[in-house]
């Protein structure tokens, strides 16, 4: 097997793994958009907020310690204990559910019936508000997140080297574990949407709010549930990306990588988010591998957006999105 083919296979596998993570982030957007028609610009900041909250809880950090010390002149920083990762994840999920309730109670319920641009602007405000709250609660320094996921080379997976026809190539253990977890979560979300009573109610709300109300579906409950699920997706994404690159404010930018995924797959399609994520993941890796050396590299920074622009021109609804026809 030629060396170039081996390297291309490695590139494709890494692209698939990155694509699953892109799809996971995109699912948070799709869930909220399907249930409420809101494009949630704050999804990336929710991942940042969840990751920072998880680190703070695990380390026993006092929330708003900097603010408390500035006002009262103290030097309090930590409670003096460390919480196990699993319990900290559960507590963080509780915080994200509380956040979902607050968003619905104090923001979104007052904007029912407003134009989509108003709702979008509200989520932009929510994003900056959450970023500021996260800074006040946990500080702005870069944090290390370790929930026990294997990283680097590990013997339990044969030093992360898969041997095919006598040739081997390296794949990071963290990427493998993150891909498996993300794939399981994506499958669970699809099953939840298609086969559970709450999932069917969510799809009914997405199709027609008034019809859903007429059959006894609570819009408030559905929206809180959807924002909670999106918060859980943000938490998982924050754990994966935070473990890989550290918990820092640039973590919120992962949402920008989900935009081309949504444009390819369609804003209302869960399968579209999955397929779009895989296309973007594999496409940007292969393009960097094949074309990058000819144009000076760094094509991963813009390839996804160029591909999304092409789709917007020729198929605005995406691969799986619904084509909306308005009569005037």
PDB file of C-alpha atoms in Angstrom:
ATOM      1  CA  UNK A   1       0.000   0.000   0.000  1.00  0.00           C
ATOM      2  CA  UNK A   2       1.587   3.320  -1.045  1.00  0.00           C
ATOM      3  CA  UNK A   3       2.492   5.780   1.683  1.00  0.00           C
ATOM      4  CA  UNK A   4       0.197   8.449   0.240  1.00  0.00           C
ATOM      5  CA  UNK A   5      -2.780   6.101   0.411  1.00  0.00           C
ATOM      6  CA  UNK A   6      -1.955   5.214   4.019  1.00  0.00           C
ATOM      7  CA  UNK A   7      -1.738   8.888   4.938  1.00  0.00           C
ATOM      8  CA  UNK A   8      -4.994   9.637   3.087  1.00  0.00           C
ATOM      9  CA  UNK A   9      -6.734   6.860   5.040  1.00  0.00           C
ATOM     10  CA  UNK A  10      -5.477   8.352   8.296  1.00  0.00           C
ATOM     11  CA  UNK A  11      -6.691  11.785   7.173  1.00  0.00           C
ATOM     12  CA  UNK A  12     -10.159  10.400   6.359  1.00  0.00           C
ATOM     13  CA  UNK A  13     -10.455   8.660   9.751  1.00  0.00           C
ATOM     14  CA  UNK A  14      -9.432  11.825  11.595  1.00  0.00           C
ATOM     15  CA  UNK A  15     -11.897  13.768   9.460  1.00  0.00           C
ATOM     16  CA  UNK A  16     -14.726  11.389  10.385  1.00  0.00           C
ATOM     17  CA  UNK A  17     -13.890  11.799  14.070  1.00  0.00           C
ATOM     18  CA  UNK A  18     -13.830  15.579  13.794  1.00  0.00           C
ATOM     19  CA  UNK A  19     -17.075  15.442  11.805  1.00  0.00           C
ATOM     20  CA  UNK A  20     -18.892  13.577  14.569  1.00  0.00           C
ATOM     21  CA  UNK A  21     -17.916  16.318  17.030  1.00  0.00           C
ATOM     22  CA  UNK A  22     -19.062  19.012  14.573  1.00  0.00           C
ATOM     23  CA  UNK A  23     -22.373  17.172  14.216  1.00  0.00           C
ATOM     24  CA  UNK A  24     -22.734  17.052  17.999  1.00  0.00           C
ATOM     25  CA  UNK A  25     -22.378  20.832  18.259  1.00  0.00           C
ATOM     26  CA  UNK A  26     -24.738  21.360  15.317  1.00  0.00           C
ATOM     27  CA  UNK A  27     -27.405  19.205  16.974  1.00  0.00           C
ATOM     28  CA  UNK A  28     -27.766  21.764  19.749  1.00  0.00           C
ATOM     29  CA  UNK A  29     -28.722  24.358  17.131  1.00  0.00           C
ATOM     30  CA  UNK A  30     -31.088  21.989  15.309  1.00  0.00           C
ATOM     31  CA  UNK A  31     -32.995  20.960  18.444  1.00  0.00           C
ATOM     32  CA  UNK A  32     -33.765  24.534  19.474  1.00  0.00           C
ATOM     33  CA  UNK A  33     -34.505  25.681  15.933  1.00  0.00           C
ATOM     34  CA  UNK A  34     -36.920  22.796  15.324  1.00  0.00           C
ATOM     35  CA  UNK A  35     -38.883  23.404  18.523  1.00  0.00           C
ATOM     36  CA  UNK A  36     -39.004  27.196  18.594  1.00  0.00           C
ATOM     37  CA  UNK A  37     -37.734  28.569  15.285  1.00  0.00           C
ATOM     38  CA  UNK A  38     -34.859  30.293  17.118  1.00  0.00           C
ATOM     39  CA  UNK A  39     -31.302  30.185  15.819  1.00  0.00           C
ATOM     40  CA  UNK A  40     -29.434  29.965  19.117  1.00  0.00           C
ATOM     41  CA  UNK A  41     -26.269  32.002  18.678  1.00  0.00           C
ATOM     42  CA  UNK A  42     -25.438  31.251  22.331  1.00  0.00           C
ATOM     43  CA  UNK A  43     -24.904  27.503  21.785  1.00  0.00           C
ATOM     44  CA  UNK A  44     -21.115  27.845  21.677  1.00  0.00           C
ATOM     45  CA  UNK A  45     -21.054  30.016  24.800  1.00  0.00           C
ATOM     46  CA  UNK A  46     -23.268  27.430  26.515  1.00  0.00           C
ATOM     47  CA  UNK A  47     -20.521  24.857  25.845  1.00  0.00           C
ATOM     48  CA  UNK A  48     -17.975  27.269  27.339  1.00  0.00           C
ATOM     49  CA  UNK A  49     -20.190  28.005  30.357  1.00  0.00           C
ATOM     50  CA  UNK A  50     -20.819  24.287  30.969  1.00  0.00           C
ATOM     51  CA  UNK A  51     -17.117  23.413  30.749  1.00  0.00           C
ATOM     52  CA  UNK A  52     -16.091  26.254  33.084  1.00  0.00           C
ATOM     53  CA  UNK A  53     -18.812  25.304  35.558  1.00  0.00           C
ATOM     54  CA  UNK A  54     -17.688  21.664  35.472  1.00  0.00           C
ATOM     55  CA  UNK A  55     -14.063  22.612  36.180  1.00  0.00           C
ATOM     56  CA  UNK A  56     -15.123  24.972  38.960  1.00  0.00           C
ATOM     57  CA  UNK A  57     -17.302  22.339  40.656  1.00  0.00           C
ATOM     58  CA  UNK A  58     -14.635  19.626  40.340  1.00  0.00           C
ATOM     59  CA  UNK A  59     -11.981  21.887  41.902  1.00  0.00           C
ATOM     60  CA  UNK A  60     -14.268  23.139  44.665  1.00  0.00           C
ATOM     61  CA  UNK A  61     -13.922  26.716  43.461  1.00  0.00           C
ATOM     62  CA  UNK A  62     -16.101  29.392  45.066  1.00  0.00           C
ATOM     63  CA  UNK A  63     -18.406  30.966  42.456  1.00  0.00           C
ATOM     64  CA  UNK A  64     -17.950  34.727  42.026  1.00  0.00           C
ATOM     65  CA  UNK A  65     -14.870  34.540  44.270  1.00  0.00           C
ATOM     66  CA  UNK A  66     -13.182  37.505  42.551  1.00  0.00           C
ATOM     67  CA  UNK A  67     -16.304  39.648  42.942  1.00  0.00           C
ATOM     68  CA  UNK A  68     -16.821  38.624  46.582  1.00  0.00           C
ATOM     69  CA  UNK A  69     -13.206  39.369  47.448  1.00  0.00           C
ATOM     70  CA  UNK A  70     -13.334  42.737  45.671  1.00  0.00           C
ATOM     71  CA  UNK A  71     -16.496  43.800  47.533  1.00  0.00           C
ATOM     72  CA  UNK A  72     -15.749  42.415  51.000  1.00  0.00           C
ATOM     73  CA  UNK A  73     -11.957  42.442  50.955  1.00  0.00           C
ATOM     74  CA  UNK A  74     -11.518  38.713  51.549  1.00  0.00           C
ATOM     75  CA  UNK A  75      -9.245  36.091  49.996  1.00  0.00           C
ATOM     76  CA  UNK A  76     -11.707  33.240  49.456  1.00  0.00           C
ATOM     77  CA  UNK A  77     -11.009  31.102  46.387  1.00  0.00           C
ATOM     78  CA  UNK A  78     -11.872  27.451  47.174  1.00  0.00           C
ATOM     79  CA  UNK A  79     -14.080  25.479  49.532  1.00  0.00           C
ATOM     80  CA  UNK A  80     -11.232  23.072  50.275  1.00  0.00           C
ATOM     81  CA  UNK A  81     -12.587  19.914  48.666  1.00  0.00           C
ATOM     82  CA  UNK A  82     -12.569  18.207  45.260  1.00  0.00           C
ATOM     83  CA  UNK A  83     -15.648  16.551  43.772  1.00  0.00           C
ATOM     84  CA  UNK A  84     -15.438  13.342  41.668  1.00  0.00           C
ATOM     85  CA  UNK A  85     -15.873  13.864  37.929  1.00  0.00           C
ATOM     86  CA  UNK A  86     -19.151  11.918  37.591  1.00  0.00           C
ATOM     87  CA  UNK A  87     -20.850  13.783  40.440  1.00  0.00           C
ATOM     88  CA  UNK A  88     -19.519  17.091  39.094  1.00  0.00           C
ATOM     89  CA  UNK A  89     -20.962  16.296  35.649  1.00  0.00           C
ATOM     90  CA  UNK A  90     -24.380  15.581  37.207  1.00  0.00           C
ATOM     91  CA  UNK A  91     -24.271  18.816  39.199  1.00  0.00           C
ATOM     92  CA  UNK A  92     -23.251  20.743  36.074  1.00  0.00           C
ATOM     93  CA  UNK A  93     -26.179  19.215  34.205  1.00  0.00           C
ATOM     94  CA  UNK A  94     -28.415  20.480  36.991  1.00  0.00           C
ATOM     95  CA  UNK A  95     -26.970  23.957  36.459  1.00  0.00           C
ATOM     96  CA  UNK A  96     -27.676  23.710  32.717  1.00  0.00           C
ATOM     97  CA  UNK A  97     -31.304  22.696  33.402  1.00  0.00           C
ATOM     98  CA  UNK A  98     -31.624  25.697  35.733  1.00  0.00           C
ATOM     99  CA  UNK A  99     -30.149  27.864  33.001  1.00  0.00           C
ATOM    100  CA  UNK A 100     -32.714  26.477  30.527  1.00  0.00           C
ATOM    101  CA  UNK A 101     -35.538  27.356  32.915  1.00  0.00           C
ATOM    102  CA  UNK A 102     -34.177  30.883  33.418  1.00  0.00           C
ATOM    103  CA  UNK A 103     -33.802  31.452  29.665  1.00  0.00           C
ATOM    104  CA  UNK A 104     -37.375  30.377  29.048  1.00  0.00           C
ATOM    105  CA  UNK A 105     -38.818  32.155  32.104  1.00  0.00           C
ATOM    106  CA  UNK A 106     -37.069  35.494  31.819  1.00  0.00           C
ATOM    107  CA  UNK A 107     -36.208  35.843  28.130  1.00  0.00           C
ATOM    108  CA  UNK A 108     -37.993  33.688  25.574  1.00  0.00           C
ATOM    109  CA  UNK A 109     -41.504  33.683  26.987  1.00  0.00           C
ATOM    110  CA  UNK A 110     -41.595  37.479  26.641  1.00  0.00           C
ATOM    111  CA  UNK A 111     -40.635  37.255  22.976  1.00  0.00           C
ATOM    112  CA  UNK A 112     -43.297  34.819  21.772  1.00  0.00           C
ATOM    113  CA  UNK A 113     -44.667  35.965  18.429  1.00  0.00           C
ATOM    114  CA  UNK A 114     -41.783  38.314  17.680  1.00  0.00           C
ATOM    115  CA  UNK A 115     -39.939  38.371  14.374  1.00  0.00           C
ATOM    116  CA  UNK A 116     -37.130  35.813  13.959  1.00  0.00           C
ATOM    117  CA  UNK A 117     -34.518  38.586  13.829  1.00  0.00           C
ATOM    118  CA  UNK A 118     -35.645  39.760  17.290  1.00  0.00           C
ATOM    119  CA  UNK A 119     -35.248  36.238  18.686  1.00  0.00           C
ATOM    120  CA  UNK A 120     -31.839  35.915  17.041  1.00  0.00           C
ATOM    121  CA  UNK A 121     -30.688  39.208  18.571  1.00  0.00           C
ATOM    122  CA  UNK A 122     -31.911  37.965  21.946  1.00  0.00           C
ATOM    123  CA  UNK A 123     -29.661  34.909  21.691  1.00  0.00           C
ATOM    124  CA  UNK A 124     -26.706  37.162  20.784  1.00  0.00           C
ATOM    125  CA  UNK A 125     -27.382  39.136  23.958  1.00  0.00           C
ATOM    126  CA  UNK A 126     -27.711  35.886  25.883  1.00  0.00           C
ATOM    127  CA  UNK A 127     -24.330  34.728  24.527  1.00  0.00           C
ATOM    128  CA  UNK A 128     -22.499  37.827  25.750  1.00  0.00           C
ATOM    129  CA  UNK A 129     -24.374  37.745  29.065  1.00  0.00           C
ATOM    130  CA  UNK A 130     -23.383  34.103  29.671  1.00  0.00           C
ATOM    131  CA  UNK A 131     -19.776  34.849  28.732  1.00  0.00           C
ATOM    132  CA  UNK A 132     -19.683  37.674  31.266  1.00  0.00           C
ATOM    133  CA  UNK A 133     -21.311  35.570  33.977  1.00  0.00           C
ATOM    134  CA  UNK A 134     -18.839  32.733  33.327  1.00  0.00           C
ATOM    135  CA  UNK A 135     -15.957  35.192  33.674  1.00  0.00           C
ATOM    136  CA  UNK A 136     -17.329  36.556  36.962  1.00  0.00           C
ATOM    137  CA  UNK A 137     -18.118  33.101  38.354  1.00  0.00           C
ATOM    138  CA  UNK A 138     -14.962  31.178  37.504  1.00  0.00           C
ATOM    139  CA  UNK A 139     -12.330  33.652  36.283  1.00  0.00           C
ATOM    140  CA  UNK A 140     -10.838  34.136  32.828  1.00  0.00           C
ATOM    141  CA  UNK A 141      -7.648  32.064  33.090  1.00  0.00           C
ATOM    142  CA  UNK A 142      -7.174  28.939  30.983  1.00  0.00           C
ATOM    143  CA  UNK A 143      -8.246  25.835  32.901  1.00  0.00           C
ATOM    144  CA  UNK A 144      -7.313  22.178  32.554  1.00  0.00           C
ATOM    145  CA  UNK A 145     -10.226  19.736  32.324  1.00  0.00           C
ATOM    146  CA  UNK A 146      -9.641  16.087  33.197  1.00  0.00           C
ATOM    147  CA  UNK A 147     -12.655  13.825  33.671  1.00  0.00           C
ATOM    148  CA  UNK A 148     -10.687  10.609  33.199  1.00  0.00           C
ATOM    149  CA  UNK A 149     -10.826  10.305  29.407  1.00  0.00           C
ATOM    150  CA  UNK A 150      -7.747   8.540  27.966  1.00  0.00           C
ATOM    151  CA  UNK A 151      -5.332  10.843  26.192  1.00  0.00           C
ATOM    152  CA  UNK A 152      -2.253  10.339  24.049  1.00  0.00           C
ATOM    153  CA  UNK A 153      -0.854   6.875  23.422  1.00  0.00           C
ATOM    154  CA  UNK A 154      -2.366   4.113  25.508  1.00  0.00           C
ATOM    155  CA  UNK A 155      -1.521   0.431  25.424  1.00  0.00           C
ATOM    156  CA  UNK A 156      -5.139  -0.687  25.779  1.00  0.00           C
ATOM    157  CA  UNK A 157      -5.739   0.297  22.185  1.00  0.00           C
ATOM    158  CA  UNK A 158      -2.427  -1.104  20.890  1.00  0.00           C
ATOM    159  CA  UNK A 159      -0.688   2.248  21.190  1.00  0.00           C
ATOM    160  CA  UNK A 160      -3.491   3.778  19.118  1.00  0.00           C
ATOM    161  CA  UNK A 161      -2.019   2.177  15.992  1.00  0.00           C
ATOM    162  CA  UNK A 162      -4.334   0.232  13.710  1.00  0.00           C
ATOM    163  CA  UNK A 163      -2.472  -2.224  11.509  1.00  0.00           C
ATOM    164  CA  UNK A 164      -3.939  -2.695   8.055  1.00  0.00           C
ATOM    165  CA  UNK A 165      -2.179  -4.958   5.621  1.00  0.00           C
ATOM    166  CA  UNK A 166       1.045  -4.570   7.553  1.00  0.00           C
ATOM    167  CA  UNK A 167       0.942  -0.775   7.621  1.00  0.00           C
ATOM    168  CA  UNK A 168       0.029   1.350  10.619  1.00  0.00           C
ATOM    169  CA  UNK A 169      -1.033   4.905  11.366  1.00  0.00           C
ATOM    170  CA  UNK A 170      -1.612   6.949  14.495  1.00  0.00           C
ATOM    171  CA  UNK A 171      -4.960   8.096  15.878  1.00  0.00           C
ATOM    172  CA  UNK A 172      -5.217   9.897  19.202  1.00  0.00           C
ATOM    173  CA  UNK A 173      -7.007   7.973  21.958  1.00  0.00           C
ATOM    174  CA  UNK A 174      -8.989  11.050  23.014  1.00  0.00           C
ATOM    175  CA  UNK A 175     -10.313  11.426  19.469  1.00  0.00           C
ATOM    176  CA  UNK A 176     -11.442   7.790  19.466  1.00  0.00           C
ATOM    177  CA  UNK A 177     -13.229   8.037  22.817  1.00  0.00           C
ATOM    178  CA  UNK A 178     -14.768  11.414  21.944  1.00  0.00           C
ATOM    179  CA  UNK A 179     -16.040   9.995  18.647  1.00  0.00           C
ATOM    180  CA  UNK A 180     -17.632   6.979  20.345  1.00  0.00           C
ATOM    181  CA  UNK A 181     -19.318   9.127  23.007  1.00  0.00           C
ATOM    182  CA  UNK A 182     -20.506  11.684  20.453  1.00  0.00           C
ATOM    183  CA  UNK A 183     -21.837   8.953  18.138  1.00  0.00           C
ATOM    184  CA  UNK A 184     -23.768   7.329  21.001  1.00  0.00           C
ATOM    185  CA  UNK A 185     -25.211  10.688  22.027  1.00  0.00           C
ATOM    186  CA  UNK A 186     -26.208  11.507  18.446  1.00  0.00           C
ATOM    187  CA  UNK A 187     -27.935   8.115  18.139  1.00  0.00           C
ATOM    188  CA  UNK A 188     -29.694   8.669  21.480  1.00  0.00           C
ATOM    189  CA  UNK A 189     -30.927  12.110  20.384  1.00  0.00           C
ATOM    190  CA  UNK A 190     -32.260  10.718  17.115  1.00  0.00           C
ATOM    191  CA  UNK A 191     -34.049   7.900  18.981  1.00  0.00           C
ATOM    192  CA  UNK A 192     -35.419  10.400  21.514  1.00  0.00           C
ATOM    193  CA  UNK A 193     -36.761  12.633  18.762  1.00  0.00           C
ATOM    194  CA  UNK A 194     -38.358   9.807  16.771  1.00  0.00           C
ATOM    195  CA  UNK A 195     -39.640   7.283  19.307  1.00  0.00           C
ATOM    196  CA  UNK A 196     -40.472   8.980  22.625  1.00  0.00           C
ATOM    197  CA  UNK A 197     -43.622  10.853  23.596  1.00  0.00           C
ATOM    198  CA  UNK A 198     -41.608  13.979  24.427  1.00  0.00           C
ATOM    199  CA  UNK A 199     -39.760  13.731  21.122  1.00  0.00           C
ATOM    200  CA  UNK A 200     -43.009  13.505  19.167  1.00  0.00           C
ATOM    201  CA  UNK A 201     -44.344  16.477  21.133  1.00  0.00           C
ATOM    202  CA  UNK A 202     -41.213  18.407  20.241  1.00  0.00           C
ATOM    203  CA  UNK A 203     -41.731  17.672  16.544  1.00  0.00           C
ATOM    204  CA  UNK A 204     -45.402  18.672  16.836  1.00  0.00           C
ATOM    205  CA  UNK A 205     -44.402  22.025  18.339  1.00  0.00           C
ATOM    206  CA  UNK A 206     -41.886  22.484  15.538  1.00  0.00           C
ATOM    207  CA  UNK A 207     -44.548  21.880  12.894  1.00  0.00           C
ATOM    208  CA  UNK A 208     -47.306  24.097  14.318  1.00  0.00           C
ATOM    209  CA  UNK A 209     -47.384  25.827  17.712  1.00  0.00           C
ATOM    210  CA  UNK A 210     -51.125  26.446  17.678  1.00  0.00           C
ATOM    211  CA  UNK A 211     -51.986  22.886  16.670  1.00  0.00           C
ATOM    212  CA  UNK A 212     -49.713  21.565  19.415  1.00  0.00           C
ATOM    213  CA  UNK A 213     -51.458  23.769  21.973  1.00  0.00           C
ATOM    214  CA  UNK A 214     -54.868  22.561  20.776  1.00  0.00           C
ATOM    215  CA  UNK A 215     -54.005  18.938  21.634  1.00  0.00           C
ATOM    216  CA  UNK A 216     -52.738  19.812  25.105  1.00  0.00           C
ATOM    217  CA  UNK A 217     -48.984  20.079  24.565  1.00  0.00           C
ATOM    218  CA  UNK A 218     -47.353  22.586  26.907  1.00  0.00           C
ATOM    219  CA  UNK A 219     -45.113  24.917  24.931  1.00  0.00           C
ATOM    220  CA  UNK A 220     -43.297  26.072  28.064  1.00  0.00           C
ATOM    221  CA  UNK A 221     -42.456  22.488  29.049  1.00  0.00           C
ATOM    222  CA  UNK A 222     -41.258  21.612  25.545  1.00  0.00           C
ATOM    223  CA  UNK A 223     -39.086  24.709  25.258  1.00  0.00           C
ATOM    224  CA  UNK A 224     -37.523  24.157  28.697  1.00  0.00           C
ATOM    225  CA  UNK A 225     -36.901  20.513  27.768  1.00  0.00           C
ATOM    226  CA  UNK A 226     -35.325  21.468  24.443  1.00  0.00           C
ATOM    227  CA  UNK A 227     -33.065  24.093  26.017  1.00  0.00           C
ATOM    228  CA  UNK A 228     -32.100  21.538  28.683  1.00  0.00           C
ATOM    229  CA  UNK A 229     -31.191  18.951  26.028  1.00  0.00           C
ATOM    230  CA  UNK A 230     -29.242  21.615  24.148  1.00  0.00           C
ATOM    231  CA  UNK A 231     -27.488  22.397  27.433  1.00  0.00           C
ATOM    232  CA  UNK A 232     -26.587  18.726  27.836  1.00  0.00           C
ATOM    233  CA  UNK A 233     -25.234  18.644  24.280  1.00  0.00           C
ATOM    234  CA  UNK A 234     -23.233  21.791  25.067  1.00  0.00           C
ATOM    235  CA  UNK A 235     -21.860  20.121  28.206  1.00  0.00           C
ATOM    236  CA  UNK A 236     -20.682  17.059  26.289  1.00  0.00           C
ATOM    237  CA  UNK A 237     -19.146  19.234  23.576  1.00  0.00           C
ATOM    238  CA  UNK A 238     -17.479  21.386  26.224  1.00  0.00           C
ATOM    239  CA  UNK A 239     -15.998  18.301  27.895  1.00  0.00           C
ATOM    240  CA  UNK A 240     -14.614  16.939  24.623  1.00  0.00           C
ATOM    241  CA  UNK A 241     -13.137  20.179  23.312  1.00  0.00           C
ATOM    242  CA  UNK A 242     -12.098  21.395  26.782  1.00  0.00           C
ATOM    243  CA  UNK A 243     -10.219  18.172  27.496  1.00  0.00           C
ATOM    244  CA  UNK A 244      -8.456  18.438  24.158  1.00  0.00           C
ATOM    245  CA  UNK A 245      -7.452  22.114  24.132  1.00  0.00           C
ATOM    246  CA  UNK A 246      -8.157  23.450  27.620  1.00  0.00           C
ATOM    247  CA  UNK A 247     -11.139  25.421  28.889  1.00  0.00           C
ATOM    248  CA  UNK A 248     -10.709  28.948  27.576  1.00  0.00           C
ATOM    249  CA  UNK A 249     -12.938  31.599  26.067  1.00  0.00           C
ATOM    250  CA  UNK A 250     -12.007  30.605  22.525  1.00  0.00           C
ATOM    251  CA  UNK A 251     -13.998  27.423  23.225  1.00  0.00           C
ATOM    252  CA  UNK A 252     -17.164  29.370  22.407  1.00  0.00           C
ATOM    253  CA  UNK A 253     -15.965  29.671  18.794  1.00  0.00           C
ATOM    254  CA  UNK A 254     -16.746  25.985  18.155  1.00  0.00           C
ATOM    255  CA  UNK A 255     -20.258  27.205  17.383  1.00  0.00           C
ATOM    256  CA  UNK A 256     -18.916  28.972  14.304  1.00  0.00           C
ATOM    257  CA  UNK A 257     -17.716  25.624  12.940  1.00  0.00           C
ATOM    258  CA  UNK A 258     -21.261  24.302  13.291  1.00  0.00           C
ATOM    259  CA  UNK A 259     -22.668  26.947  10.940  1.00  0.00           C
ATOM    260  CA  UNK A 260     -21.365  25.345   7.722  1.00  0.00           C
ATOM    261  CA  UNK A 261     -22.637  21.998   9.031  1.00  0.00           C
ATOM    262  CA  UNK A 262     -26.128  23.455   9.406  1.00  0.00           C
ATOM    263  CA  UNK A 263     -26.006  25.066   5.972  1.00  0.00           C
ATOM    264  CA  UNK A 264     -25.092  21.750   4.394  1.00  0.00           C
ATOM    265  CA  UNK A 265     -27.499  19.546   6.309  1.00  0.00           C
ATOM    266  CA  UNK A 266     -30.396  21.934   6.842  1.00  0.00           C
ATOM    267  CA  UNK A 267     -31.413  23.825   9.966  1.00  0.00           C
ATOM    268  CA  UNK A 268     -34.368  21.535  10.730  1.00  0.00           C
ATOM    269  CA  UNK A 269     -32.859  18.107  10.100  1.00  0.00           C
ATOM    270  CA  UNK A 270     -31.169  15.945  12.737  1.00  0.00           C
ATOM    271  CA  UNK A 271     -29.883  13.473  10.098  1.00  0.00           C
ATOM    272  CA  UNK A 272     -28.739  16.507   8.109  1.00  0.00           C
ATOM    273  CA  UNK A 273     -26.621  17.696  11.045  1.00  0.00           C
ATOM    274  CA  UNK A 274     -24.952  14.274  11.189  1.00  0.00           C
ATOM    275  CA  UNK A 275     -24.275  14.013   7.453  1.00  0.00           C
ATOM    276  CA  UNK A 276     -23.213  17.666   7.242  1.00  0.00           C
ATOM    277  CA  UNK A 277     -20.779  17.215  10.110  1.00  0.00           C
ATOM    278  CA  UNK A 278     -19.179  14.192   8.458  1.00  0.00           C
ATOM    279  CA  UNK A 279     -18.911  15.971   5.093  1.00  0.00           C
ATOM    280  CA  UNK A 280     -17.273  19.027   6.670  1.00  0.00           C
ATOM    281  CA  UNK A 281     -14.946  16.941   8.834  1.00  0.00           C
ATOM    282  CA  UNK A 282     -13.703  14.692   6.028  1.00  0.00           C
ATOM    283  CA  UNK A 283     -13.788  17.436   3.397  1.00  0.00           C
ATOM    284  CA  UNK A 284     -11.622  19.915   5.292  1.00  0.00           C
ATOM    285  CA  UNK A 285      -9.043  17.250   6.194  1.00  0.00           C
ATOM    286  CA  UNK A 286      -8.810  15.895   2.642  1.00  0.00           C
ATOM    287  CA  UNK A 287      -8.679  19.394   1.165  1.00  0.00           C
ATOM    288  CA  UNK A 288      -5.843  20.322   3.509  1.00  0.00           C
ATOM    289  CA  UNK A 289      -4.070  17.078   2.603  1.00  0.00           C
ATOM    290  CA  UNK A 290      -4.468  17.416  -1.170  1.00  0.00           C
ATOM    291  CA  UNK A 291      -4.637  21.162  -1.873  1.00  0.00           C
ATOM    292  CA  UNK A 292      -3.155  22.734   1.269  1.00  0.00           C
ATOM    293  CA  UNK A 293       0.517  22.328   0.248  1.00  0.00           C
ATOM    294  CA  UNK A 294      -0.230  24.038  -3.089  1.00  0.00           C
ATOM    295  CA  UNK A 295      -1.755  27.177  -1.522  1.00  0.00           C
ATOM    296  CA  UNK A 296       0.377  27.545   1.591  1.00  0.00           C
ATOM    297  CA  UNK A 297      -1.743  25.513   4.018  1.00  0.00           C
ATOM    298  CA  UNK A 298      -4.282  26.661   6.641  1.00  0.00           C
ATOM    299  CA  UNK A 299      -7.201  25.691   4.384  1.00  0.00           C
ATOM    300  CA  UNK A 300      -9.097  24.160   7.334  1.00  0.00           C
ATOM    301  CA  UNK A 301      -9.855  27.705   8.518  1.00  0.00           C
ATOM    302  CA  UNK A 302     -11.930  28.582   5.451  1.00  0.00           C
ATOM    303  CA  UNK A 303     -12.795  25.436   3.475  1.00  0.00           C
ATOM    304  CA  UNK A 304     -16.031  24.733   5.392  1.00  0.00           C
ATOM    305  CA  UNK A 305     -17.335  28.263   4.832  1.00  0.00           C
ATOM    306  CA  UNK A 306     -16.578  28.220   1.116  1.00  0.00           C
ATOM    307  CA  UNK A 307     -18.398  24.894   0.793  1.00  0.00           C
ATOM    308  CA  UNK A 308     -21.336  26.314   2.755  1.00  0.00           C
ATOM    309  CA  UNK A 309     -21.410  29.363   0.475  1.00  0.00           C
ATOM    310  CA  UNK A 310     -21.630  27.099  -2.574  1.00  0.00           C
ATOM    311  CA  UNK A 311     -24.566  25.265  -0.987  1.00  0.00           C
ATOM    312  CA  UNK A 312     -26.305  28.565  -0.185  1.00  0.00           C
ATOM    313  CA  UNK A 313     -26.102  29.524  -3.850  1.00  0.00           C
ATOM    314  CA  UNK A 314     -27.307  26.255  -5.365  1.00  0.00           C
ATOM    315  CA  UNK A 315     -29.333  24.616  -2.561  1.00  0.00           C
ATOM    316  CA  UNK A 316     -30.210  27.136   0.189  1.00  0.00           C
ATOM    317  CA  UNK A 317     -32.287  24.649   2.204  1.00  0.00           C
ATOM    318  CA  UNK A 318     -29.351  22.241   2.543  1.00  0.00           C
ATOM    319  CA  UNK A 319     -29.274  18.523   1.792  1.00  0.00           C
ATOM    320  CA  UNK A 320     -32.132  17.549   4.125  1.00  0.00           C
ATOM    321  CA  UNK A 321     -33.822  20.879   4.835  1.00  0.00           C
ATOM    322  CA  UNK A 322     -37.349  21.690   3.792  1.00  0.00           C
ATOM    323  CA  UNK A 323     -37.874  24.021   0.846  1.00  0.00           C
ATOM    324  CA  UNK A 324     -40.276  26.715   2.037  1.00  0.00           C
ATOM    325  CA  UNK A 325     -42.593  28.242  -0.552  1.00  0.00           C
ATOM    326  CA  UNK A 326     -44.471  31.382   0.490  1.00  0.00           C
ATOM    327  CA  UNK A 327     -47.482  32.599  -1.451  1.00  0.00           C
ATOM    328  CA  UNK A 328     -47.836  36.327  -1.807  1.00  0.00           C
TER     329      UNK A 328
END
